Backbone as ProteinMPNN parsed JSONL, in Angstrom:
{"seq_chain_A": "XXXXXXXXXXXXXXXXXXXXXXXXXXXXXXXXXXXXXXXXXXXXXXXXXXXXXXXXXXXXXXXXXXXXXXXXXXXXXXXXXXXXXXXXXXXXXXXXXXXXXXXXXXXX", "coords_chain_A": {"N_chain_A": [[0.82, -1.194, 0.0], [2.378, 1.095, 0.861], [4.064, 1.599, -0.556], [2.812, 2.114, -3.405], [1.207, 4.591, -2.654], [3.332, 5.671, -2.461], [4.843, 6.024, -5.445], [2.599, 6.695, -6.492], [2.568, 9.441, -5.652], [4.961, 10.207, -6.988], [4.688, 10.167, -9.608], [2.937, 12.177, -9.714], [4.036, 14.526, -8.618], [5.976, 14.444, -10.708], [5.105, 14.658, -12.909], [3.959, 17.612, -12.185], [6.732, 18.916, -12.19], [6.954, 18.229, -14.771], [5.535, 20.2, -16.824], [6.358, 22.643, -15.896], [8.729, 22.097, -17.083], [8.008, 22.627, -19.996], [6.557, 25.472, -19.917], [6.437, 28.122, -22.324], [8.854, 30.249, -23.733], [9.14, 33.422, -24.868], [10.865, 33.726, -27.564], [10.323, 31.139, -28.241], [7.264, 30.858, -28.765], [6.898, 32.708, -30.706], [8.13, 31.324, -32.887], [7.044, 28.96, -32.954], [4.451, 30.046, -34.448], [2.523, 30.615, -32.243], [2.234, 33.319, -31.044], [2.073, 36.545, -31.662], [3.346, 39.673, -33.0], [1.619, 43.315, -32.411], [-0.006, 46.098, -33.798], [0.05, 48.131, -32.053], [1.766, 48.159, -30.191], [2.02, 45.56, -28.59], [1.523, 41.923, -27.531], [0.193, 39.638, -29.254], [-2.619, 36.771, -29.189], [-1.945, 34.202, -31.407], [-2.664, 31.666, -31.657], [-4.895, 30.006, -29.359], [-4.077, 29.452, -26.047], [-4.365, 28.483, -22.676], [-1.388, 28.83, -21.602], [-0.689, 30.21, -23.717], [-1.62, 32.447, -23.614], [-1.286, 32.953, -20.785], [1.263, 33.971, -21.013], [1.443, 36.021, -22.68], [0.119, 37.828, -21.64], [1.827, 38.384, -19.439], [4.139, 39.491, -20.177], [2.77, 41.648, -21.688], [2.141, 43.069, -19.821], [4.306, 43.607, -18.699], [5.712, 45.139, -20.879], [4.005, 47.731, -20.975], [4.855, 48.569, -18.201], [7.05, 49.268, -18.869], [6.616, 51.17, -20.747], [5.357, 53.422, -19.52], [7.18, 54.381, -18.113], [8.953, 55.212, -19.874], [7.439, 56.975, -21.304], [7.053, 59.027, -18.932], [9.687, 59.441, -18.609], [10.35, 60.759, -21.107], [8.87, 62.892, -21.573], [6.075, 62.414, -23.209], [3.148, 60.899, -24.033], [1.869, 57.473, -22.928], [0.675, 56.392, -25.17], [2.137, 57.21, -27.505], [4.626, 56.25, -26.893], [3.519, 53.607, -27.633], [2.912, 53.09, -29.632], [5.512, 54.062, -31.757], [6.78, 51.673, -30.114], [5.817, 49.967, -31.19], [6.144, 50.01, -33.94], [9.117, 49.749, -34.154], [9.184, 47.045, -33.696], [7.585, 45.239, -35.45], [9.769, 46.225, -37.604], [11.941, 44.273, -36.725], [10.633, 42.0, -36.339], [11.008, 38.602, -36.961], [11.406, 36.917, -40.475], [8.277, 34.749, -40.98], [7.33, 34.848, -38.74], [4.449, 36.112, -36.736], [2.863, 38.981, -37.522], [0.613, 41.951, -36.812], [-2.186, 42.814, -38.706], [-3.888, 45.276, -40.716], [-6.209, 43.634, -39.479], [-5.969, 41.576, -39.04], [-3.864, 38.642, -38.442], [-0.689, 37.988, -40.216], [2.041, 36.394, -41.872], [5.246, 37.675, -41.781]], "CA_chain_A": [[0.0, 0.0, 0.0], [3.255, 2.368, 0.527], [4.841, 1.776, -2.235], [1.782, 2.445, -4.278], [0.804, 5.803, -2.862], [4.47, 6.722, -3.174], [4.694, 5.578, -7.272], [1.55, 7.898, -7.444], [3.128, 10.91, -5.421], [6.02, 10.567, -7.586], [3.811, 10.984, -10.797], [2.275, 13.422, -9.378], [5.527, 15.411, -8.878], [7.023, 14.076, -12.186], [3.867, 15.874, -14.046], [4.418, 19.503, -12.011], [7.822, 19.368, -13.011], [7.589, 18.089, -16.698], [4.857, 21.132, -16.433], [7.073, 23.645, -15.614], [9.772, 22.765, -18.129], [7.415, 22.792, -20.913], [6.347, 26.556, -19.965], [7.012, 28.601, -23.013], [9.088, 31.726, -23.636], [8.976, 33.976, -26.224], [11.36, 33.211, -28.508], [9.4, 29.909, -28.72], [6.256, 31.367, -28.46], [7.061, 33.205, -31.646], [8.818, 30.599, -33.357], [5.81, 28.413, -33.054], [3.479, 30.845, -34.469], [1.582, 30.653, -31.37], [2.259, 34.841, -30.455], [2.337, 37.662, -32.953], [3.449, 41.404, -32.787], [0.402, 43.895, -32.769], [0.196, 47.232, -34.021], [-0.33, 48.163, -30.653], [2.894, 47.68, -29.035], [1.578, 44.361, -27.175], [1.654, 40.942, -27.937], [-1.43, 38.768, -29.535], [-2.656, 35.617, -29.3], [-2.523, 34.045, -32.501], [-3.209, 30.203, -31.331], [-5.29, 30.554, -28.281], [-4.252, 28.246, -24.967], [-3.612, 29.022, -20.966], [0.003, 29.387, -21.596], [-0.145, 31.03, -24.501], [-2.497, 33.477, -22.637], [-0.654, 33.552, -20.095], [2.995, 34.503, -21.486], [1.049, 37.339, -23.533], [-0.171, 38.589, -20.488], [3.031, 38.287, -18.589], [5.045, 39.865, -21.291], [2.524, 42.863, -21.851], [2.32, 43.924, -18.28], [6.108, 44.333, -18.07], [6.137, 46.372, -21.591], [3.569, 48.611, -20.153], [5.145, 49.287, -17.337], [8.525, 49.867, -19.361], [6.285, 51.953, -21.742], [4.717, 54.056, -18.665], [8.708, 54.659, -17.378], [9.676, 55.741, -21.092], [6.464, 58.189, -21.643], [7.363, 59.963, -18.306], [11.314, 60.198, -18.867], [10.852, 61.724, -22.085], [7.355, 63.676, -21.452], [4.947, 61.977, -23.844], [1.652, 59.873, -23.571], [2.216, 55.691, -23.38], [0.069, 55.591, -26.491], [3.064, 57.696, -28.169], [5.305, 55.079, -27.017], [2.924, 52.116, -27.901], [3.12, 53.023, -31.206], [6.902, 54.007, -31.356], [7.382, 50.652, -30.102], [5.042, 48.808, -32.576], [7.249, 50.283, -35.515], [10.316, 48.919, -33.863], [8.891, 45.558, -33.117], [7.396, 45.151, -36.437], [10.854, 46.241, -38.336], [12.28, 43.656, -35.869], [9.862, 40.682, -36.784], [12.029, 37.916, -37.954], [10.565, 36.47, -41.222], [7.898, 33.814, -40.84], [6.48, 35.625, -37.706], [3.551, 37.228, -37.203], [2.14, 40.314, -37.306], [-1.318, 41.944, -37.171], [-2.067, 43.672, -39.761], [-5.854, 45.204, -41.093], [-7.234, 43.368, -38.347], [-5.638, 40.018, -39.119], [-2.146, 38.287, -38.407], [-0.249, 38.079, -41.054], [3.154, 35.737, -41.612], [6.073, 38.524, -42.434]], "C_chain_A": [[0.865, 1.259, 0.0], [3.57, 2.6, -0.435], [3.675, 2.293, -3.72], [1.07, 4.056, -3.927], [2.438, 6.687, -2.981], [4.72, 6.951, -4.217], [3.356, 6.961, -7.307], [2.137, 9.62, -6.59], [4.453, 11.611, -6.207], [5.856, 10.994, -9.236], [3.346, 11.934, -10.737], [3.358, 14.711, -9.817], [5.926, 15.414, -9.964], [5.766, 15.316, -13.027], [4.427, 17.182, -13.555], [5.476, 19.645, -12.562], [7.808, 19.586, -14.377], [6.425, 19.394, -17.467], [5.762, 22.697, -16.955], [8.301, 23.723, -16.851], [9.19, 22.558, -19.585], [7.037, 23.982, -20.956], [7.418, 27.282, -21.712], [7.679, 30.132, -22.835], [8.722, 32.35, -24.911], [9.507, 34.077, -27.417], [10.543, 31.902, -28.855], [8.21, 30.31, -29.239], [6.065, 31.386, -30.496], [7.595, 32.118, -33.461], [7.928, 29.13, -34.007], [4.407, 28.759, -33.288], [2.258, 30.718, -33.824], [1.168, 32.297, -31.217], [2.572, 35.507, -31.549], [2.441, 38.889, -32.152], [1.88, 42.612, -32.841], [0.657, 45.498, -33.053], [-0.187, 48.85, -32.915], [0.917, 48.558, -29.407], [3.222, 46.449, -28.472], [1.512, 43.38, -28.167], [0.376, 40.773, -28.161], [-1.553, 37.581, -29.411], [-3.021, 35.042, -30.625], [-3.297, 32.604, -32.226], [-3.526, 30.425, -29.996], [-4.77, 29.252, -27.418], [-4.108, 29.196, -23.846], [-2.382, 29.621, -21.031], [0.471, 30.262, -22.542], [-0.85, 32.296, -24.063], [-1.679, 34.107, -21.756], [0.813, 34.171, -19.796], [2.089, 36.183, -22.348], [1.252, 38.428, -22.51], [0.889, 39.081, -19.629], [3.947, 39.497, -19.069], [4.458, 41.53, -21.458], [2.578, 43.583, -20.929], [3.544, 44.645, -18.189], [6.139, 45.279, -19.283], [4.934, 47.7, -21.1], [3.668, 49.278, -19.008], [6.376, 49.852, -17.853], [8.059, 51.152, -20.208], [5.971, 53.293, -21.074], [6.419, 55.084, -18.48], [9.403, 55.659, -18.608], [8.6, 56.997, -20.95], [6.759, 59.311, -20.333], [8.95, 60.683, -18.258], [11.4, 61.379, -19.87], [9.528, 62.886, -22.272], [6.447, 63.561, -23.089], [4.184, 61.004, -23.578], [2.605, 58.515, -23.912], [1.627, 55.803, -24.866], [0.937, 56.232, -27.532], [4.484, 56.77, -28.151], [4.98, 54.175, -27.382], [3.117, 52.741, -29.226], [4.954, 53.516, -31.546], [7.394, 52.302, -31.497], [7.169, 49.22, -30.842], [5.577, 48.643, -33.344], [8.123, 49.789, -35.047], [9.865, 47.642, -33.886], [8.088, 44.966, -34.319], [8.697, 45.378, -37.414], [11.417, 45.412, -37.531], [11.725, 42.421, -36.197], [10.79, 39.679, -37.797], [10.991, 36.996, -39.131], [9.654, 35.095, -41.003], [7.315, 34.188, -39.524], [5.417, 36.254, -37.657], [3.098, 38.347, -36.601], [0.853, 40.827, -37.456], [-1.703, 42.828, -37.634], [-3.216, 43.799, -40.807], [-6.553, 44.458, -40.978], [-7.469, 41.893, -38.77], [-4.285, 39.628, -38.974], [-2.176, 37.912, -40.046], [1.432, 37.114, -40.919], [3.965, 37.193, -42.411], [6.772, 37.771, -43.015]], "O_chain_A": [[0.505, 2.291, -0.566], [3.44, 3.595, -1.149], [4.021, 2.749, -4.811], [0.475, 4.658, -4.821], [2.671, 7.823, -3.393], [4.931, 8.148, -4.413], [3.339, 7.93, -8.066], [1.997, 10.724, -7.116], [4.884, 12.764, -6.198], [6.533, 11.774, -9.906], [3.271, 12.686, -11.709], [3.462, 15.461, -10.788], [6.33, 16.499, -10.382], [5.831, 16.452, -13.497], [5.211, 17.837, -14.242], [5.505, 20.452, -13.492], [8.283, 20.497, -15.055], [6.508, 19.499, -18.691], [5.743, 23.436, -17.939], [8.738, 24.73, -17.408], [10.05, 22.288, -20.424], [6.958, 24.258, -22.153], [8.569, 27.024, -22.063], [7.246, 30.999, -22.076], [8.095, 31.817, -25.826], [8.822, 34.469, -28.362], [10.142, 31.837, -30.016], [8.116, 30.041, -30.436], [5.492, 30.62, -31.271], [7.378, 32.322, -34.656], [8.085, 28.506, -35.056], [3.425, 28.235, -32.763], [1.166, 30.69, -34.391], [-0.02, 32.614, -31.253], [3.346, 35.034, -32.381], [1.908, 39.162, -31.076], [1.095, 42.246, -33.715], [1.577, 46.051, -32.45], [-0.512, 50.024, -33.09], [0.898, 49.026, -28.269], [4.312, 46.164, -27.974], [1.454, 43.635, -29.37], [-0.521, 41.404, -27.602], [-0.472, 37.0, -29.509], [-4.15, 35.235, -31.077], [-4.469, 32.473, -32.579], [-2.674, 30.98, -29.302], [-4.944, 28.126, -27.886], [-3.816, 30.388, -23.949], [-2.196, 30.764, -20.612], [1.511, 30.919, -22.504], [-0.23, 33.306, -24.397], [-1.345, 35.292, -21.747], [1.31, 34.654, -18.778], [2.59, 37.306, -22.296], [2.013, 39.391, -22.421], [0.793, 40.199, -19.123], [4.388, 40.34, -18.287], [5.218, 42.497, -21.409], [3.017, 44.729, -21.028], [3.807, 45.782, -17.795], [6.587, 46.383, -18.97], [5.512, 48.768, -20.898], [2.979, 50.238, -18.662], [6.796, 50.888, -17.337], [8.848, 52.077, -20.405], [6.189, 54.31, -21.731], [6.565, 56.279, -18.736], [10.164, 56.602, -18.392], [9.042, 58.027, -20.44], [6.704, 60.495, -20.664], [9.314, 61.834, -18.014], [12.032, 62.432, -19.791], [9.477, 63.632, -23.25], [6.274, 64.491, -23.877], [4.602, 60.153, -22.794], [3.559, 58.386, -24.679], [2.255, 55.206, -25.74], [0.595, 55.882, -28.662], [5.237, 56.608, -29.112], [5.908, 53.418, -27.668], [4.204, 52.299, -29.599], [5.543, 52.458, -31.323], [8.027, 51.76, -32.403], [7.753, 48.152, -31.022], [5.789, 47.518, -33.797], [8.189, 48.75, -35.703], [10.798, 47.02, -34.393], [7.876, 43.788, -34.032], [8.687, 44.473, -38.249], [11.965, 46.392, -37.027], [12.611, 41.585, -36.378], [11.155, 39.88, -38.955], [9.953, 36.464, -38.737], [10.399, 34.134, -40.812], [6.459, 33.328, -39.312], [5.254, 37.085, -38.55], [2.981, 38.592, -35.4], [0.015, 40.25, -38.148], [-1.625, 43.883, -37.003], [-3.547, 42.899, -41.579], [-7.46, 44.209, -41.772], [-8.499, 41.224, -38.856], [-3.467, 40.41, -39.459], [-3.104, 37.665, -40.816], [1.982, 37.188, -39.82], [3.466, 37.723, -43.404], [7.674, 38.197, -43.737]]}, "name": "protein", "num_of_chains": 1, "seq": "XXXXXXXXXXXXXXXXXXXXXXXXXXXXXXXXXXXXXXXXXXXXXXXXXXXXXXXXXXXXXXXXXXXXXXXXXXXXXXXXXXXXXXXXXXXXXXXXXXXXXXXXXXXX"}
């Protein structure tokens, strides 16, 4: 009976881990045309899941707060940086990536 709820605590465990190193980043993300650039500044979901949700999410928070930090250093609105940083991040798009573009992704 031990040995059998230990075998299942050790699956258990084995899953969270093999979990965790399956999390994607964004080079993957991208790479796996799961995530696209938006004309926006911010990431999109092109293939919808949890993780791909939740790396978008992850990812936009922090450029919005980097975008917030830039618009007060140099005294202009975020939405002067969100676009700013769209054009960079769009000339930046490595080919076969996508982008979203008249309100559809697009492979560059």
């Amino acid at each position: 009976m031990k040995t059998k709820i230990f075998f299942k605590s050790l699956i258990i465990i084995s899953l969270l881990f093999s979990s965790i190193a399956f999390a994607l980043n964004l080079d993957q993300a991208k790479q796996q045309g799961l995530v696209g650039e938006k004309d926006n500044g911010y990431l999109g979901v092109v293939v919808a899941s949890d993780d791909v949700q939740s790396l978008v999410n992850d990812i936009n928070a922090r450029r919005k707060t980097v975008y917030a930090k830039l618009a007060q250093k140099n005294g202009i609105t975020v939405q002067q940086v969100e676009k700013l940083a769209a054009q960079k991040a769009y000339n930046k798009t490595s080919s076969g990536h996508y982008l979203w573009m008249n309100g559809k992704w697009i492979k560059k």
